[in-house]
Short mmCIF file of the C-alpha atoms (twelve columns), coordinates in Angstrom:
data_MODEL
# 
_entry.id   MODEL 
# 
loop_
_atom_site.group_PDB 
_atom_site.id 
_atom_site.type_symbol 
_atom_site.label_atom_id 
_atom_site.label_alt_id 
_atom_site.label_comp_id 
_atom_site.label_asym_id 
_atom_site.label_seq_id 
_atom_site.Cartn_x 
_atom_site.Cartn_y 
_atom_site.Cartn_z 
_atom_site.pdbx_PDB_model_num 
ATOM 1   C CA . GLN A 1   1.390   3.818   -19.334 1 
ATOM 2   C CA . VAL A 2   0.237   3.755   -15.410 1 
ATOM 3   C CA . GLN A 3   2.590   4.932   -12.821 1 
ATOM 4   C CA . LEU A 4   2.420   4.874   -8.941  1 
ATOM 5   C CA . GLN A 5   4.020   7.024   -6.994  1 
ATOM 6   C CA . GLU A 6   4.317   6.228   -3.217  1 
ATOM 7   C CA . SER A 7   4.972   9.193   -0.883  1 
ATOM 8   C CA . GLY A 8   4.679   10.051  2.944   1 
ATOM 9   C CA . PRO A 9   7.399   10.495  5.812   1 
ATOM 10  C CA . GLY A 10  10.421  8.442   5.999   1 
ATOM 11  C CA . LEU A 11  11.146  8.155   9.617   1 
ATOM 12  C CA . VAL A 12  8.102   7.549   11.918  1 
ATOM 13  C CA . LYS A 13  8.215   7.208   15.751  1 
ATOM 14  C CA . PRO A 14  7.367   4.194   17.812  1 
ATOM 15  C CA . SER A 15  3.561   3.902   18.467  1 
ATOM 16  C CA . GLN A 16  2.556   6.474   16.168  1 
ATOM 17  C CA . THR A 17  0.381   5.847   12.718  1 
ATOM 18  C CA . LEU A 18  2.276   5.720   9.643   1 
ATOM 19  C CA . SER A 19  0.417   7.368   6.709   1 
ATOM 20  C CA . LEU A 20  1.329   7.037   2.860   1 
ATOM 21  C CA . THR A 21  -0.484  7.840   0.093   1 
ATOM 22  C CA . CYS A 22  -0.030  6.178   -3.272  1 
ATOM 23  C CA . THR A 23  -0.987  8.777   -6.288  1 
ATOM 24  C CA . VAL A 24  -1.724  6.930   -9.625  1 
ATOM 25  C CA . SER A 25  -1.207  8.166   -13.243 1 
ATOM 26  C CA . GLY A 26  -2.207  6.768   -16.106 1 
ATOM 27  C CA . GLY A 27  -5.216  4.994   -15.340 1 
ATOM 28  C CA . SER A 28  -8.318  5.327   -13.026 1 
ATOM 29  C CA . ILE A 29  -8.002  3.027   -9.617  1 
ATOM 30  C CA . THR A 30  -11.849 2.841   -10.229 1 
ATOM 31  C CA . THR A 31  -11.092 1.035   -13.544 1 
ATOM 32  C CA . ASN A 32  -13.343 -2.207  -13.428 1 
ATOM 33  C CA . VAL A 33  -11.082 -5.457  -12.778 1 
ATOM 34  C CA . TYR A 34  -8.235  -3.573  -11.275 1 
ATOM 35  C CA . GLY A 35  -7.284  -3.651  -7.336  1 
ATOM 36  C CA . TRP A 36  -4.610  -2.096  -5.139  1 
ATOM 37  C CA . SER A 37  -2.490  -3.456  -2.905  1 
ATOM 38  C CA . TRP A 38  0.040   -2.520  -0.411  1 
ATOM 39  C CA . ILE A 39  2.852   -4.514  -0.109  1 
ATOM 40  C CA . ARG A 40  6.297   -4.167  2.017   1 
ATOM 41  C CA . GLN A 41  9.342   -5.478  2.510   1 
ATOM 42  C CA . PRO A 42  11.392  -5.254  5.593   1 
ATOM 43  C CA . PRO A 43  14.951  -5.286  5.248   1 
ATOM 44  C CA . GLY A 44  16.332  -8.791  4.845   1 
ATOM 45  C CA . LYS A 45  12.958  -10.273 4.500   1 
ATOM 46  C CA . GLY A 46  10.565  -11.374 1.484   1 
ATOM 47  C CA . LEU A 47  7.891   -9.191  0.356   1 
ATOM 48  C CA . GLU A 48  4.661   -9.059  2.278   1 
ATOM 49  C CA . TRP A 49  1.472   -7.841  1.125   1 
ATOM 50  C CA . MET A 50  -0.510  -5.788  3.590   1 
ATOM 51  C CA . GLY A 51  -4.052  -5.174  2.309   1 
ATOM 52  C CA . ALA A 52  -5.925  -3.968  -1.101  1 
ATOM 53  C CA . ILE A 53  -8.730  -1.931  -2.394  1 
ATOM 54  C CA . ALA A 54  -10.890 -2.716  -5.486  1 
ATOM 55  C CA . TYR A 55  -12.054 -1.091  -8.040  1 
ATOM 56  C CA . SER A 56  -15.269 -1.229  -6.408  1 
ATOM 57  C CA . GLY A 57  -13.730 0.331   -2.826  1 
ATOM 58  C CA . SER A 58  -14.042 -2.774  -1.199  1 
ATOM 59  C CA . THR A 59  -10.750 -3.237  1.081   1 
ATOM 60  C CA . TYR A 60  -9.153  -6.528  2.209   1 
ATOM 61  C CA . TYR A 61  -6.304  -7.033  4.907   1 
ATOM 62  C CA . SER A 62  -3.699  -9.251  5.496   1 
ATOM 63  C CA . PRO A 63  -5.169  -10.922 9.095   1 
ATOM 64  C CA . SER A 64  -1.958  -10.328 10.686  1 
ATOM 65  C CA . LEU A 65  -2.030  -6.559  10.312  1 
ATOM 66  C CA . LYS A 66  -6.141  -6.351  10.081  1 
ATOM 67  C CA . SER A 67  -6.154  -5.070  13.040  1 
ATOM 68  C CA . ARG A 68  -3.755  -1.759  12.746  1 
ATOM 69  C CA . THR A 69  -4.122  -1.358  8.795   1 
ATOM 70  C CA . SER A 70  -6.594  0.813   6.938   1 
ATOM 71  C CA . ILE A 71  -6.904  1.629   3.316   1 
ATOM 72  C CA . SER A 72  -8.914  4.164   1.779   1 
ATOM 73  C CA . ARG A 73  -8.828  6.294   -1.536  1 
ATOM 74  C CA . ASP A 74  -9.738  9.296   -2.945  1 
ATOM 75  C CA . THR A 75  -11.276 9.124   -6.157  1 
ATOM 76  C CA . SER A 76  -11.142 12.744  -7.053  1 
ATOM 77  C CA . LYS A 77  -7.463  13.016  -6.461  1 
ATOM 78  C CA . ASN A 78  -6.731  9.231   -7.836  1 
ATOM 79  C CA . GLN A 79  -4.997  8.145   -4.640  1 
ATOM 80  C CA . LEU A 80  -5.030  5.608   -2.236  1 
ATOM 81  C CA . THR A 81  -3.697  5.946   1.272   1 
ATOM 82  C CA . LEU A 82  -2.326  3.439   3.521   1 
ATOM 83  C CA . GLN A 83  -2.404  4.074   7.803   1 
ATOM 84  C CA . LEU A 84  -0.969  1.880   9.681   1 
ATOM 85  C CA . SER A 85  -1.419  2.284   13.920  1 
ATOM 86  C CA . SER A 86  0.695   1.362   16.321  1 
ATOM 87  C CA . VAL A 87  3.904   0.882   14.621  1 
ATOM 88  C CA . THR A 88  6.872   -0.559  16.375  1 
ATOM 89  C CA . PRO A 89  10.672  -0.830  14.616  1 
ATOM 90  C CA . GLU A 90  9.472   -4.134  13.052  1 
ATOM 91  C CA . ASP A 91  7.170   -1.950  10.904  1 
ATOM 92  C CA . THR A 92  10.405  -0.419  9.008   1 
ATOM 93  C CA . ALA A 93  10.413  -1.671  5.918   1 
ATOM 94  C CA . VAL A 94  10.312  -0.233  2.311   1 
ATOM 95  C CA . TYR A 95  5.906   0.317   1.471   1 
ATOM 96  C CA . TYR A 96  4.840   -0.494  -2.187  1 
ATOM 97  C CA . CYS A 97  1.978   0.285   -4.010  1 
ATOM 98  C CA . ALA A 98  0.887   -1.835  -6.842  1 
ATOM 99  C CA . ARG A 99  -2.160  -2.815  -9.060  1 
ATOM 100 C CA . ALA A 100 -3.332  -6.077  -9.180  1 
ATOM 101 C CA . TYR A 101 -4.675  -7.900  -12.625 1 
ATOM 102 C CA . SER A 102 -5.686  -10.732 -10.506 1 
ATOM 103 C CA . TRP A 103 -5.562  -12.043 -7.082  1 
ATOM 104 C CA . GLY A 104 -1.941  -11.738 -6.169  1 
ATOM 105 C CA . ARG A 105 -0.611  -11.121 -9.862  1 
ATOM 106 C CA . TYR A 106 0.513   -7.584  -10.265 1 
ATOM 107 C CA . ASP A 107 1.412   -5.300  -13.510 1 
ATOM 108 C CA . TYR A 108 2.558   -2.137  -12.418 1 
ATOM 109 C CA . TRP A 109 4.416   -0.885  -9.197  1 
ATOM 110 C CA . GLY A 110 5.514   2.035   -7.818  1 
ATOM 111 C CA . GLN A 111 9.181   2.920   -6.927  1 
ATOM 112 C CA . GLY A 112 8.553   2.394   -3.038  1 
ATOM 113 C CA . THR A 113 9.420   4.354   -0.326  1 
ATOM 114 C CA . GLN A 114 11.768  3.859   2.833   1 
ATOM 115 C CA . VAL A 115 9.743   4.098   5.869   1 
ATOM 116 C CA . THR A 116 11.913  3.675   9.423   1 
ATOM 117 C CA . VAL A 117 10.231  3.213   12.769  1 
ATOM 118 C CA . SER A 118 12.503  5.278   15.721  1 
ATOM 119 C CA . SER A 119 12.232  7.354   18.227  1 
# 
C-alpha cells in the first residue's frame, strides 16, 4: 500500500519561501510510469495543480506558478520537495502530494497539510 505524507511549516510569512516535503512509503518514486504531483486547494476554491516530477526526474509546472515553483526529489529518502517562493496570503491553502498513474489521474493522495501565509 502506497502512502504519502506531507510535512512542513503551517505558517509562513509573506515574501518568504514555502517549503514542503512529501515522504512516500510502500513504493519507490523512481518506479517507471508514475509521476508525483503537488496540488493545492485554497479555502473555498477548487483543486489547483501546481506541478509534478516524473519517475525520470523530469519536472513540469503550472504556467501560472512556474516562476515561483520548484519541485525536486531525494531518491535516497524517497521524498519529494516543493518550494514556492515570494508567497502571499493568496497562497494560503491545503497542500497535497499525489501519485499520478496517468496524466491528471491520481491513485494515491497524502492527507494534505494546511499552510497559512500571514504576518
